[in-house]
Short mmCIF file of C-alpha atoms in Angstrom, two decimals:
data_model
loop_
_atom_site.label_atom_id
_atom_site.label_comp_id
_atom_site.label_asym_id
_atom_site.label_seq_id
_atom_site.Cartn_x
_atom_site.Cartn_y
_atom_site.Cartn_z
CA MET Z 1 -144.17 -9.44 -110.69
CA SER Z 2 -145.47 -7.34 -108.44
CA ARG Z 3 -145.40 -3.82 -107.84
CA LEU Z 4 -142.94 -3.06 -104.49
CA SER Z 5 -143.21 0.84 -103.26
CA ILE Z 6 -142.00 2.66 -99.87
CA PHE Z 7 -144.61 2.70 -97.05
CA SER Z 8 -143.69 4.57 -93.71
CA GLY Z 9 -139.84 3.48 -94.58
CA SER Z 10 -140.00 0.00 -95.53
CA LEU Z 11 -140.95 -2.47 -98.81
CA ARG Z 12 -144.51 -3.62 -98.51
CA SER Z 13 -145.67 -5.53 -101.62
CA THR Z 14 -148.59 -3.94 -103.56
CA SER Z 15 -150.36 -6.66 -104.62
CA PRO Z 16 -153.70 -7.99 -104.58
CA ARG Z 17 -153.97 -10.39 -102.41
CA GLY Z 18 -151.20 -7.30 -99.84
CA ARG Z 19 -154.32 -4.67 -100.71
CA ILE Z 20 -156.54 -6.85 -99.15
CA ALA Z 21 -154.86 -8.00 -96.68
CA ARG Z 22 -154.01 -4.61 -95.01
CA PHE Z 23 -157.21 -3.20 -95.62
CA VAL Z 24 -159.37 -6.08 -93.96
CA SER Z 25 -156.32 -5.70 -91.02
CA LEU Z 26 -157.01 -1.66 -90.71
CA ILE Z 27 -161.00 -2.16 -90.80
CA ALA Z 28 -160.07 -4.87 -87.80
CA LEU Z 29 -158.34 -2.43 -85.78
CA VAL Z 30 -161.34 0.33 -86.05
CA SER Z 31 -164.03 -1.59 -85.62
CA LEU Z 32 -162.66 -3.33 -82.07
CA PRO Z 33 -162.69 -0.01 -79.88
CA LEU Z 34 -165.69 0.70 -81.59
CA LEU Z 35 -166.97 -3.34 -80.44
CA GLN Z 36 -165.10 -2.74 -77.29
CA ALA Z 37 -167.85 0.70 -76.64
CA GLN Z 38 -170.59 -0.68 -77.62
CA GLU Z 39 -170.59 -3.65 -75.47
CA ASP Z 40 -169.32 -0.92 -72.30
CA THR Z 41 -173.09 0.37 -72.77
CA ALA Z 42 -174.48 -2.52 -72.74
CA GLY Z 43 -172.81 -3.25 -69.50
CA ALA Z 44 -173.94 -0.06 -68.14
CA ILE Z 45 -177.42 -0.16 -69.08
CA SER Z 46 -177.52 -3.14 -68.25
CA ARG Z 47 -176.19 -2.80 -64.66
CA GLU Z 48 -178.55 0.38 -64.38
CA VAL Z 49 -181.79 -1.27 -65.63
CA LYS Z 50 -181.11 -4.06 -62.52
CA ALA Z 51 -180.45 -1.90 -59.63
CA ILE Z 52 -183.63 -0.01 -61.03
CA PHE Z 53 -185.63 -3.21 -61.19
CA GLU Z 54 -183.58 -4.45 -57.68
CA ARG Z 55 -184.54 -0.48 -55.82
CA CYS Z 56 -188.18 -0.78 -56.82
CA GLY Z 57 -189.56 -4.23 -57.98
CA ASN Z 58 -190.86 -4.24 -54.03
CA ALA Z 59 -193.53 -1.81 -55.20
CA VAL Z 60 -194.86 -3.28 -57.43
CA VAL Z 61 -197.67 -5.59 -57.62
CA LYS Z 62 -200.56 -8.26 -59.07
CA ILE Z 63 -203.89 -7.15 -59.70
CA HIS Z 64 -206.15 -10.23 -60.16
CA ALA Z 65 -210.13 -9.39 -60.60
CA VAL Z 66 -213.34 -10.41 -61.57
CA ASP Z 67 -216.12 -7.87 -64.42
CA GLU Z 68 -219.09 -9.49 -65.84
CA HIS Z 69 -217.44 -10.57 -68.48
CA SER Z 70 -214.19 -12.84 -67.33
CA GLU Z 71 -211.15 -12.70 -64.82
CA LEU Z 72 -208.85 -10.34 -65.34
CA SER Z 73 -204.46 -9.51 -64.46
CA GLY Z 74 -202.45 -6.94 -64.60
CA THR Z 75 -200.57 -4.57 -62.33
CA GLY Z 76 -200.03 -2.20 -59.92
CA PHE Z 77 -197.43 -0.36 -57.42
CA PHE Z 78 -197.61 2.05 -54.21
CA VAL Z 79 -197.96 4.98 -54.23
CA ASP Z 80 -197.51 6.22 -50.63
CA PRO Z 81 -196.79 4.05 -47.20
CA THR Z 82 -200.64 3.93 -46.71
CA GLY Z 83 -201.06 1.48 -49.32
CA THR Z 84 -203.17 3.01 -52.15
CA ILE Z 85 -202.26 1.01 -55.56
CA TYR Z 86 -201.81 3.33 -59.84
CA THR Z 87 -203.25 1.19 -62.06
CA SER Z 88 -204.54 0.73 -65.03
CA TYR Z 89 -208.90 1.07 -65.76
CA SER Z 90 -208.69 -1.67 -68.13
CA VAL Z 91 -207.60 -3.64 -64.41
CA GLY Z 92 -209.04 -1.25 -61.66
CA GLY Z 93 -211.87 -0.15 -63.87
CA GLU Z 94 -215.27 -2.02 -64.38
CA ALA Z 95 -214.29 -4.76 -62.71
CA ASN Z 96 -214.98 -6.06 -58.34
CA ASN Z 97 -213.54 -8.32 -56.13
CA PHE Z 98 -210.19 -7.36 -56.09
CA THR Z 99 -207.00 -9.38 -55.55
CA VAL Z 100 -203.33 -7.80 -54.94
CA GLN Z 101 -200.54 -9.71 -54.63
CA PHE Z 102 -198.19 -8.24 -51.66
CA GLU Z 103 -194.31 -9.83 -50.26
CA GLY Z 104 -196.23 -13.45 -50.93
CA LYS Z 105 -199.31 -12.39 -49.51
CA GLU Z 106 -202.85 -11.40 -50.99
CA TYR Z 107 -204.66 -8.39 -49.95
CA HIS Z 108 -208.20 -7.48 -50.85
CA ALA Z 109 -208.30 -4.63 -52.69
CA THR Z 110 -211.28 -1.71 -52.79
CA GLN Z 111 -211.28 0.13 -55.51
CA LEU Z 112 -211.47 4.40 -54.10
CA MET Z 113 -212.21 5.54 -58.37
CA ALA Z 114 -212.16 5.10 -61.86
CA ASP Z 115 -211.98 7.43 -64.19
CA LEU Z 116 -212.11 5.60 -67.69
CA ARG Z 117 -210.92 9.23 -69.91
CA SER Z 118 -207.28 9.04 -68.75
CA GLY Z 119 -208.14 5.03 -68.43
CA ILE Z 120 -205.88 4.66 -64.48
CA ALA Z 121 -207.97 3.61 -61.88
CA LEU Z 122 -207.12 3.51 -57.77
CA LEU Z 123 -207.32 1.25 -55.67
CA LYS Z 124 -206.23 0.44 -52.69
CA ILE Z 125 -205.30 -2.27 -49.78
CA ASP Z 126 -205.28 -2.44 -45.91
CA ALA Z 127 -201.60 -2.51 -45.16
CA ALA Z 128 -198.35 -0.44 -44.47
CA THR Z 129 -196.73 -0.62 -47.87
CA PRO Z 130 -193.05 0.34 -49.92
CA PHE Z 131 -193.79 3.16 -51.94
CA LEU Z 132 -192.03 4.98 -55.95
CA PRO Z 133 -191.28 8.08 -55.98
CA ILE Z 134 -193.11 10.08 -58.12
CA GLY Z 135 -191.07 11.96 -60.60
CA LYS Z 136 -191.95 14.30 -63.57
CA SER Z 137 -193.04 13.56 -67.12
CA ALA Z 138 -193.06 17.31 -67.75
CA GLY Z 139 -189.33 17.90 -68.49
CA LEU Z 140 -189.06 14.06 -70.04
CA GLY Z 141 -187.91 14.42 -74.73
CA LEU Z 142 -186.83 12.24 -76.56
CA ALA Z 143 -184.59 8.83 -76.18
CA THR Z 144 -184.52 9.46 -72.74
CA PRO Z 145 -184.42 6.02 -70.93
CA VAL Z 146 -187.71 4.34 -69.21
CA VAL Z 147 -187.50 1.75 -67.40
CA ALA Z 148 -190.75 -0.08 -66.79
CA ILE Z 149 -192.22 -2.98 -64.22
CA GLY Z 150 -194.80 -5.62 -64.46
CA TYR Z 151 -196.10 -9.11 -64.32
CA PRO Z 152 -196.56 -10.52 -67.67
CA LEU Z 153 -198.15 -12.70 -68.72
CA ASP Z 154 -198.86 -14.33 -65.27
CA LEU Z 155 -195.11 -14.55 -64.50
CA PRO Z 156 -192.56 -13.04 -62.10
CA VAL Z 157 -192.35 -9.59 -62.01
CA SER Z 158 -190.04 -8.26 -64.42
CA PRO Z 159 -188.15 -5.48 -66.10
CA SER Z 160 -188.05 -4.48 -69.43
CA PHE Z 161 -185.93 -0.90 -70.92
CA GLY Z 162 -186.33 1.36 -74.03
CA MET Z 163 -186.94 4.93 -74.58
CA ILE Z 164 -190.04 8.04 -75.20
CA ALA Z 165 -190.29 7.61 -78.89
CA GLY Z 166 -192.97 9.99 -79.40
CA PHE Z 167 -195.95 12.70 -77.40
CA ASP Z 168 -199.00 11.56 -78.99
CA ARG Z 169 -202.44 13.42 -78.50
CA LYS Z 170 -204.42 10.19 -80.92
CA TYR Z 171 -203.27 6.96 -82.10
CA LEU Z 172 -205.10 5.57 -85.70
CA GLY Z 173 -208.18 7.98 -84.97
CA ARG Z 174 -208.64 7.97 -81.11
CA TYR Z 175 -208.34 10.63 -79.37
CA PHE Z 176 -206.72 10.75 -75.60
CA SER Z 177 -207.60 13.00 -73.28
CA THR Z 178 -203.91 14.24 -72.86
CA THR Z 179 -200.65 13.99 -73.97
CA HIS Z 180 -200.01 10.07 -74.21
CA LEU Z 181 -195.66 9.68 -74.17
CA ARG Z 182 -195.13 6.82 -76.94
CA VAL Z 183 -192.61 4.45 -75.31
CA ASN Z 184 -190.77 2.13 -77.49
CA VAL Z 185 -191.67 -0.22 -74.50
CA PRO Z 186 -192.86 -4.17 -75.97
CA THR Z 187 -194.84 -4.82 -73.51
CA GLN Z 188 -197.23 -8.25 -72.76
CA ARG Z 189 -200.69 -9.16 -71.74
CA GLY Z 190 -200.50 -8.53 -67.70
CA GLU Z 191 -198.78 -5.65 -68.34
CA ALA Z 192 -201.29 -3.15 -67.63
CA GLY Z 193 -200.95 -0.58 -64.76
CA ALA Z 194 -196.62 -0.82 -64.71
CA PRO Z 195 -195.17 2.33 -64.26
CA LEU Z 196 -192.44 4.06 -66.57
CA LEU Z 197 -189.50 4.40 -64.47
CA ASN Z 198 -186.26 6.40 -65.31
CA PHE Z 199 -182.90 6.05 -64.53
CA LYS Z 200 -183.04 8.04 -61.05
CA GLY Z 201 -186.03 5.12 -59.97
CA GLU Z 202 -189.13 8.22 -60.64
CA VAL Z 203 -192.69 7.25 -61.76
CA VAL Z 204 -192.20 9.54 -65.08
CA GLY Z 205 -195.81 7.71 -66.74
CA ILE Z 206 -198.10 4.08 -66.20
CA LEU Z 207 -198.67 1.78 -68.89
CA VAL Z 208 -202.28 1.74 -70.18
CA SER Z 209 -202.34 0.50 -73.78
CA SER Z 210 -200.13 -1.70 -76.57
CA VAL Z 211 -199.48 -0.09 -79.81
CA ASP Z 212 -198.86 -2.73 -82.65
CA SER Z 213 -199.33 -5.81 -81.12
CA GLY Z 214 -197.72 -5.48 -78.77
CA SER Z 215 -194.40 -3.55 -79.75
CA ALA Z 216 -194.94 -0.80 -77.97
CA CYS Z 217 -197.23 0.67 -75.98
CA TYR Z 218 -198.80 4.67 -74.50
CA ALA Z 219 -198.41 5.58 -71.25
CA LEU Z 220 -200.27 8.36 -69.56
CA PRO Z 221 -197.72 11.03 -68.49
CA ILE Z 222 -196.95 11.09 -64.26
CA ASP Z 223 -198.08 14.62 -64.31
CA ALA Z 224 -202.06 14.48 -65.67
CA ALA Z 225 -202.09 10.97 -62.77
CA GLU Z 226 -201.52 13.04 -60.07
CA LYS Z 227 -203.87 16.35 -61.33
CA ILE Z 228 -206.63 13.40 -61.44
CA ARG Z 229 -205.08 11.77 -57.55
CA ARG Z 230 -205.29 15.41 -56.18
CA ASP Z 231 -208.96 16.23 -57.55
CA TYR Z 232 -210.34 13.06 -55.99
CA VAL Z 233 -208.08 13.69 -52.74
CA ARG Z 234 -210.33 16.90 -53.37
CA PHE Z 235 -213.29 16.23 -54.85
CA GLY Z 236 -214.13 12.99 -54.35
CA ASN Z 237 -213.64 12.55 -58.30
CA ALA Z 238 -212.16 13.54 -61.00
CA ARG Z 239 -212.07 17.20 -62.56
CA HIS Z 240 -210.96 16.96 -66.74
CA GLY Z 241 -210.95 20.51 -67.61
CA TRP Z 242 -213.90 21.51 -69.99
CA ILE Z 243 -214.74 24.77 -72.82
CA GLY Z 244 -218.20 25.10 -73.98
CA ILE Z 245 -220.99 26.82 -72.67
CA ASP Z 246 -223.83 26.61 -69.88
CA VAL Z 247 -227.48 27.34 -70.06
CA GLN Z 248 -229.50 28.17 -66.80
CA GLU Z 249 -233.24 28.93 -67.11
CA ALA Z 250 -233.64 32.79 -65.80
CA SER Z 251 -235.48 33.14 -62.79
CA LYS Z 252 -236.88 36.72 -64.22
CA SER Z 253 -236.62 38.29 -67.90
CA LEU Z 254 -232.97 40.39 -67.99
CA GLU Z 255 -233.01 44.12 -68.78
CA GLY Z 256 -232.78 44.74 -72.47
CA SER Z 257 -233.54 41.69 -73.47
CA SER Z 258 -236.84 40.02 -75.01
CA ALA Z 259 -236.89 36.96 -72.91
#
């Protein structure tokens, strides 16, 4: 015979089956609000990513190039209204005969500069263009949400969502010229050079390499890229930091020196 107990002023069965039923009901009552909250969060992120893509996607372009080995395909984006394009060195560094697809047309592009140490290149087309606003990478923190927009596998342009996962100076024995952003955004062939955007739609990095067969990627912080672009405007090339010694031949002996 099952036992009876008083619960909240009423008689309830405390048989094993009754206890299991109440436990399942309690779990359902607790889980439903959590599931609803998760769905609401996922929906909010999806809407934000879509809004960023619709606002910024027209300033992202597909780049075709030819080097001494094969044809290359990658992504780039406009940074001013006169057709200047950021892309990765792997796309715009050692190739030639650049073609940019923009607004359904193909434009010949010229290389302004390429910097192997940072992994980026600057191209330019002769056209008035939309452009992406430049943000700041210095204030980024772990788990900051970001969006990459690129051309994967020669397919149409599309967005990818992820978060900042780390700030690294090296990867598998390879040292970077500056701290790079490790981002858990999956990447595929064709997305090198894509912009990394914050939720304001501002560029905070440039995708330069993939990690673990495309499960994540590294991006050059936009602060570092902009320093190189300013160097190009001012000096015609990149001016990297340097610490060391320099040797110059003296035209005459110095006082007190045995040389």
